[in-house]
Tab-separated table of C-alpha atoms in Angstrom:
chain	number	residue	atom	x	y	z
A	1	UNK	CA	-10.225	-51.904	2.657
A	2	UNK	CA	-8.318	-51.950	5.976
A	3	UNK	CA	-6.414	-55.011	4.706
A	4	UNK	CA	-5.903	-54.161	1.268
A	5	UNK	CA	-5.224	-50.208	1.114
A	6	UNK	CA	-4.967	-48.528	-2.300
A	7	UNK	CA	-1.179	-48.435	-4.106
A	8	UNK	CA	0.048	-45.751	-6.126
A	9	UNK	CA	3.017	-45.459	-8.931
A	10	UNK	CA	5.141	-42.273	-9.162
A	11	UNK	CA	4.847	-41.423	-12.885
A	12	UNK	CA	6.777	-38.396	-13.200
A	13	UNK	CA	8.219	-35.414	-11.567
A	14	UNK	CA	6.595	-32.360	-12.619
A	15	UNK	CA	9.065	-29.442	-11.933
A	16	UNK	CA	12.163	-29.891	-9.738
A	17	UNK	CA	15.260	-27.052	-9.200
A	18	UNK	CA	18.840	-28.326	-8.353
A	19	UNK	CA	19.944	-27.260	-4.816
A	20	UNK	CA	20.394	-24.035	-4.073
A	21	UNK	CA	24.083	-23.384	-2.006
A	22	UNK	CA	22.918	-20.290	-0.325
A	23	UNK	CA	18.924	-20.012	0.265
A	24	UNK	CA	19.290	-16.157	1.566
A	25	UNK	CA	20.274	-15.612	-2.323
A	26	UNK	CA	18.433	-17.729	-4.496
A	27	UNK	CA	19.096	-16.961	-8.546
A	28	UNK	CA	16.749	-15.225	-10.372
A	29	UNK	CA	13.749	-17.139	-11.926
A	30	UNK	CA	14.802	-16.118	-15.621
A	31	UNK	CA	16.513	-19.074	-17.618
A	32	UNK	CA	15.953	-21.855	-14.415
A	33	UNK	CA	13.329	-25.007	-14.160
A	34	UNK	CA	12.005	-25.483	-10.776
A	35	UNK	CA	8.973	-22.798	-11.773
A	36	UNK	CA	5.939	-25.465	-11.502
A	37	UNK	CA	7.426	-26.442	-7.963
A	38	UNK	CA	3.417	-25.488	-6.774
A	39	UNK	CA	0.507	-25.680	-9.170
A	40	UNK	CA	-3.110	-24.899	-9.796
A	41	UNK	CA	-4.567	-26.387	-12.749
A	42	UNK	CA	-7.392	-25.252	-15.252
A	43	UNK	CA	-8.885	-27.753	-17.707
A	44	UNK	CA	-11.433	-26.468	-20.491
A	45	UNK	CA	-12.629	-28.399	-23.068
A	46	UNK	CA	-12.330	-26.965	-26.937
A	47	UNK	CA	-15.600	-25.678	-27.254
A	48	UNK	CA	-15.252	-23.190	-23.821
A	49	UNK	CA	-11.461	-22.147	-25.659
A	50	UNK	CA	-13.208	-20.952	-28.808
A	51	UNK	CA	-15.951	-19.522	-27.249
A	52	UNK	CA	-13.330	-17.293	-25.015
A	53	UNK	CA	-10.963	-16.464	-28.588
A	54	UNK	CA	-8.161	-18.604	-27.255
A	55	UNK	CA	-7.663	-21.584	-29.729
A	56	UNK	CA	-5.579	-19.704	-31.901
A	57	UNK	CA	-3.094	-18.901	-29.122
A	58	UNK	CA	-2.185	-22.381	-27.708
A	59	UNK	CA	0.293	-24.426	-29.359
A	60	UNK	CA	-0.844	-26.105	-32.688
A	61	UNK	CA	-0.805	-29.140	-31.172
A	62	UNK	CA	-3.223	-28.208	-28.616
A	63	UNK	CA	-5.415	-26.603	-30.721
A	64	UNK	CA	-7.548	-29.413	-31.821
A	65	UNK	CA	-7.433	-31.204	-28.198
A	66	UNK	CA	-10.835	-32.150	-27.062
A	67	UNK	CA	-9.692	-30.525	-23.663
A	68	UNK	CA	-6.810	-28.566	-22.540
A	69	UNK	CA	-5.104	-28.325	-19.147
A	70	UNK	CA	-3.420	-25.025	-17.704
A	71	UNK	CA	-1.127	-25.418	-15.298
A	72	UNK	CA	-0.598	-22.160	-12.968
A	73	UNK	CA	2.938	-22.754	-11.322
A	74	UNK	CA	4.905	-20.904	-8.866
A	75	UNK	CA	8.524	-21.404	-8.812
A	76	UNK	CA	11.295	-22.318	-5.597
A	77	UNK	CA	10.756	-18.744	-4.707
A	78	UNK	CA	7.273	-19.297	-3.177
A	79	UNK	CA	6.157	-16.715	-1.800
A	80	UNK	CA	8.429	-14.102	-3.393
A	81	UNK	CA	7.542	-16.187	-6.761
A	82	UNK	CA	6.095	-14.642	-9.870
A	83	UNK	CA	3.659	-16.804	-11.861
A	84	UNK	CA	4.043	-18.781	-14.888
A	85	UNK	CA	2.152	-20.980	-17.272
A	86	UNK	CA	1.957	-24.814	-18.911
A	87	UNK	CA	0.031	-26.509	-21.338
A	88	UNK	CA	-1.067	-29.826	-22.104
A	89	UNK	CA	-3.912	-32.001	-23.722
A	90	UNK	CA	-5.981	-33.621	-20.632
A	91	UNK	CA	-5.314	-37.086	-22.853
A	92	UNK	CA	-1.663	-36.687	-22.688
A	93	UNK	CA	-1.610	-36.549	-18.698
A	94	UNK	CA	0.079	-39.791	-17.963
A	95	UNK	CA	2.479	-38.768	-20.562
A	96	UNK	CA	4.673	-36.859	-18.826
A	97	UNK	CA	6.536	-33.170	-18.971
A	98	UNK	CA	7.485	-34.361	-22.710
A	99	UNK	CA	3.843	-33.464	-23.555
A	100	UNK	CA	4.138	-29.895	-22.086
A	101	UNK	CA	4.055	-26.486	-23.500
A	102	UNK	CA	5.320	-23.891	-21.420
A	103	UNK	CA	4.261	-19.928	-21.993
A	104	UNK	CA	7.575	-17.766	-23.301
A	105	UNK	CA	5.662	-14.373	-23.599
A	106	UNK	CA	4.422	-12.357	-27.114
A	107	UNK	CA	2.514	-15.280	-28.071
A	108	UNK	CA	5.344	-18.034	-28.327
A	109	UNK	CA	5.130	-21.458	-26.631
A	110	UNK	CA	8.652	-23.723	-25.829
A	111	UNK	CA	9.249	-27.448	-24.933
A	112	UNK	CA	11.759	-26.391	-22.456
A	113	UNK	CA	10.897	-25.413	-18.533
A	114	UNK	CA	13.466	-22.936	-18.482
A	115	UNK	CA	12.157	-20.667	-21.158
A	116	UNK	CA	8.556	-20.212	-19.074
A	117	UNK	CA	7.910	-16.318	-18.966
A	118	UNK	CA	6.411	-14.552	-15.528
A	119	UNK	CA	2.831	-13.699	-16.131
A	120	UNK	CA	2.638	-10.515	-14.037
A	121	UNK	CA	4.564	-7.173	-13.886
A	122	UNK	CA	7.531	-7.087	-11.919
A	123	UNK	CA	7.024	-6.069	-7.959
A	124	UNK	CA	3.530	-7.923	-8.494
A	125	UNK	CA	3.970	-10.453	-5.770
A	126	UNK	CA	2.133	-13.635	-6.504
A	127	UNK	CA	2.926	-15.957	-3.695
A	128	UNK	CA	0.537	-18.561	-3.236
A	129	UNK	CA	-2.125	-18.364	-5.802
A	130	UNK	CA	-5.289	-20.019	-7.155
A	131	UNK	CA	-7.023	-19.428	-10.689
A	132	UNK	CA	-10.155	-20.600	-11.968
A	133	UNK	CA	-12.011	-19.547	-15.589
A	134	UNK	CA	-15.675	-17.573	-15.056
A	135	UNK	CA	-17.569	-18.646	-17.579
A	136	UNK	CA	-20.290	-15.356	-16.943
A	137	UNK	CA	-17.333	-12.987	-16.796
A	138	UNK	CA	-16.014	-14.186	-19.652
A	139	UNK	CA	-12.314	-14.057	-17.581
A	140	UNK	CA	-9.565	-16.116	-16.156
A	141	UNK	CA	-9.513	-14.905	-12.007
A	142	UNK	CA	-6.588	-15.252	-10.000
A	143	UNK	CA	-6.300	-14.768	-6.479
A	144	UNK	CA	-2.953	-14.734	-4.344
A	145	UNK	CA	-1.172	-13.799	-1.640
A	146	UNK	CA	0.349	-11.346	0.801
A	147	UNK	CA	-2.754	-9.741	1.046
A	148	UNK	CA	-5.553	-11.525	-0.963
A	149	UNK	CA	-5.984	-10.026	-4.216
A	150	UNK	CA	-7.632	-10.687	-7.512
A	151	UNK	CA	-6.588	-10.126	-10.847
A	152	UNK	CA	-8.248	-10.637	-14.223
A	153	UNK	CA	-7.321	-11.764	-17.832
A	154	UNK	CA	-9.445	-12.190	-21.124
A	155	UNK	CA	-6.588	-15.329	-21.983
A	156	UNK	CA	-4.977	-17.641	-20.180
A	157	UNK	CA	-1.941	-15.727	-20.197
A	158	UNK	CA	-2.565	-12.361	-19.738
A	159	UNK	CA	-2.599	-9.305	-19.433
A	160	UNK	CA	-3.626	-9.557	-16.261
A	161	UNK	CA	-5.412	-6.575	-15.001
A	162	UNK	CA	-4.219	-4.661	-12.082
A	163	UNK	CA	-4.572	-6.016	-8.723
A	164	UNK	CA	-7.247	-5.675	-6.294
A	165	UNK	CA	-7.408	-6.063	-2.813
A	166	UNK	CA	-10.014	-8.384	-1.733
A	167	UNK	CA	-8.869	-9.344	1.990
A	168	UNK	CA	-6.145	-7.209	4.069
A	169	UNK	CA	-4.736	-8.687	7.142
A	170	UNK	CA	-5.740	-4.670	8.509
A	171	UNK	CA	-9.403	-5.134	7.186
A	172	UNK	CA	-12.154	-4.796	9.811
A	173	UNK	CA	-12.159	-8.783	9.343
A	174	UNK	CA	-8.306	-9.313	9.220
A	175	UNK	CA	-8.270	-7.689	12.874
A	176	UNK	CA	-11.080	-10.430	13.808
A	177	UNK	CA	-9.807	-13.211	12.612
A	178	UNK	CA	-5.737	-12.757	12.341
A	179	UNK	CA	-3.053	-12.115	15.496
A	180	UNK	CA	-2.245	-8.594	16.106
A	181	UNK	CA	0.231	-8.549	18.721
A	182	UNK	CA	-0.776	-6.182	21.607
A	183	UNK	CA	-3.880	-5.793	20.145
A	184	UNK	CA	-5.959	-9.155	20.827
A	185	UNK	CA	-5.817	-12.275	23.145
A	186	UNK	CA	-5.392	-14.986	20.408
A	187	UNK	CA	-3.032	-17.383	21.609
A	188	UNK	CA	-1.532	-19.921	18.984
A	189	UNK	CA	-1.902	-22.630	21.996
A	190	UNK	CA	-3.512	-22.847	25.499
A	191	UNK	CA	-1.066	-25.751	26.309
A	192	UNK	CA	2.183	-25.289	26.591
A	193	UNK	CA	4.177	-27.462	24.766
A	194	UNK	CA	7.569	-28.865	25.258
A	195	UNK	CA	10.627	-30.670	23.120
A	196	UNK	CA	12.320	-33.906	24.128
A	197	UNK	CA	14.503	-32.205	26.651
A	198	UNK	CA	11.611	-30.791	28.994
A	199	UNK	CA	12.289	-27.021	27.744
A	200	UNK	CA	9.033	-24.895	26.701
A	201	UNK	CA	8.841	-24.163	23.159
A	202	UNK	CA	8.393	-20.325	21.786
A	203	UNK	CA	5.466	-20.919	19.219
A	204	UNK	CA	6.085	-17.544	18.327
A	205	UNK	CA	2.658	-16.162	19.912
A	206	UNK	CA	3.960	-12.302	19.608
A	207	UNK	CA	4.247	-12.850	15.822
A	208	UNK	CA	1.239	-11.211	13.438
A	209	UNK	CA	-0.861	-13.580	11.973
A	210	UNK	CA	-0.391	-13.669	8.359
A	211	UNK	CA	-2.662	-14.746	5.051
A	212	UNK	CA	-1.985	-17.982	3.317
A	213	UNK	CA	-3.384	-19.307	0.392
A	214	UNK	CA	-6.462	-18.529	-0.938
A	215	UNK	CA	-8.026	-20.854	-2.698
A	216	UNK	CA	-11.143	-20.243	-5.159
A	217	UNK	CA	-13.824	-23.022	-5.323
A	218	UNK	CA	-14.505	-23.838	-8.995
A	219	UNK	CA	-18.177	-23.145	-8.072
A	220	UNK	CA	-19.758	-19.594	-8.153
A	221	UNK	CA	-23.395	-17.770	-8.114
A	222	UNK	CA	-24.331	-15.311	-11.011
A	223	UNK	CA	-26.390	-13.459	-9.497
A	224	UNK	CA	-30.023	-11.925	-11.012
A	225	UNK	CA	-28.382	-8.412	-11.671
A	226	UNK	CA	-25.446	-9.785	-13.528
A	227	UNK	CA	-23.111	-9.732	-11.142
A	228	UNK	CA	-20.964	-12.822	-9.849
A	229	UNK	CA	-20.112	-13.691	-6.439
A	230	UNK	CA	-16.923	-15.732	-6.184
A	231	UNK	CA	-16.298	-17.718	-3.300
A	232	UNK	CA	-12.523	-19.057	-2.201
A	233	UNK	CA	-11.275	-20.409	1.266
A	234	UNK	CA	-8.046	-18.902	3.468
């Protein structure tokens, strides 16, 4: 209520990265924590993972979990990140990192952060990024950033199938609904605004629009010829 609002506890911190001197030349991912700084999860109980072949690929530990939570994380590189993957048991969730598995590539699973292996081929971009698991398609779909676009994988970690452009920012649409400088009216603000010192503020209205996140809704339609249509937000 308005007197007695809702208090939370910090439990744990999920990923962190120690501080980086020079930001214009961040270290490589390889061999460094801080890859789960942003996260989509996927949780799938243990009769959808041996229905989709999986079981026998998580950790043993995991493999008799009534469900099982993917984490999807993207590392201090954001946009410029590649994408890795975690595992836990959904009962183990107030547990902490200690109850993590992280993905180390040809099949092998590690305790430690640091060993996490990218998902994707190198000078795939990943950026922000969303995955879900289609249940008709049988496939884990990932979506992500510059341009939207969609990738697909039998497991939860890969291979990933090549990408797919779903959404450009030079799409019929992308010139409707995203700045193109000299080419459109769209104004970030029809009020001008000002800092503490009276002075007009650039809000940067000659710079493109740009893409950001796109995010798939766990809900979708199968449609009466088979088909699926997916639907995410942007």
């Amino acid at each position: 209520s308005d007197t007695a609002p809702p208090t939370f506890t910090r439990l744990y911190t999920i990923s962190s990265h120690a501080t980086i001197p020079d930001p214009n030349n961040p270290p490589p991912e390889a061999g460094q924590g801080g890859k789960f700084m942003y996260q989509t999860p996927v949780v799938m109980d243990s009769a959808t993972l041996a229905g989709a072949g999986v079981t026998a690929g998580l950790p043993t530990a995991l493999q008799s979990a009534p469900n099982v939570v993917f984490v999807y994380g993207a590392s201090y590189l954001y946009a410029t990140s590649n994408l890795f993957l975690a595992a836990f048991a959904l009962t183990d969730i107030e547990a902490g990192t200690a109850k993590w598995f992280y993905y180390k590539g040809g099949g092998q699973w590690s305790s430690n952060e640091s060993d996490a292996a990218q998902l994707l081929a190198s000078g795939q971009v990943e950026g922000t990024h969303s995955v879900v698991w289609n249940a008709p398609l049988h496939s884990f779909v990932l979506l992500h950033s510059p341009n939207v676009a969609a990738q697909f994988s039998a497991t939860p970690w890969g291979p990933w199938s090549a990408p797919v452009t779903v959404f450009g920012k030079d799409d019929a649409w992308g010139t409707k609904l995203l700045h193109h400088t000299g080419q459109d009216q769209i104004q970030r603000s029809l009020i001008p605004i000002y800092d503490s010192s009276g002075n007009a503020v650039d809000i940067n209205d000659t710079v493109d629009g740009a893409l950001y996140s796109p995010n798939l809704i766990d809900k979708f339609t199968q449609n009466a010829d088979g088909s699926v249509t997916l639907y995410w937000a942007v």
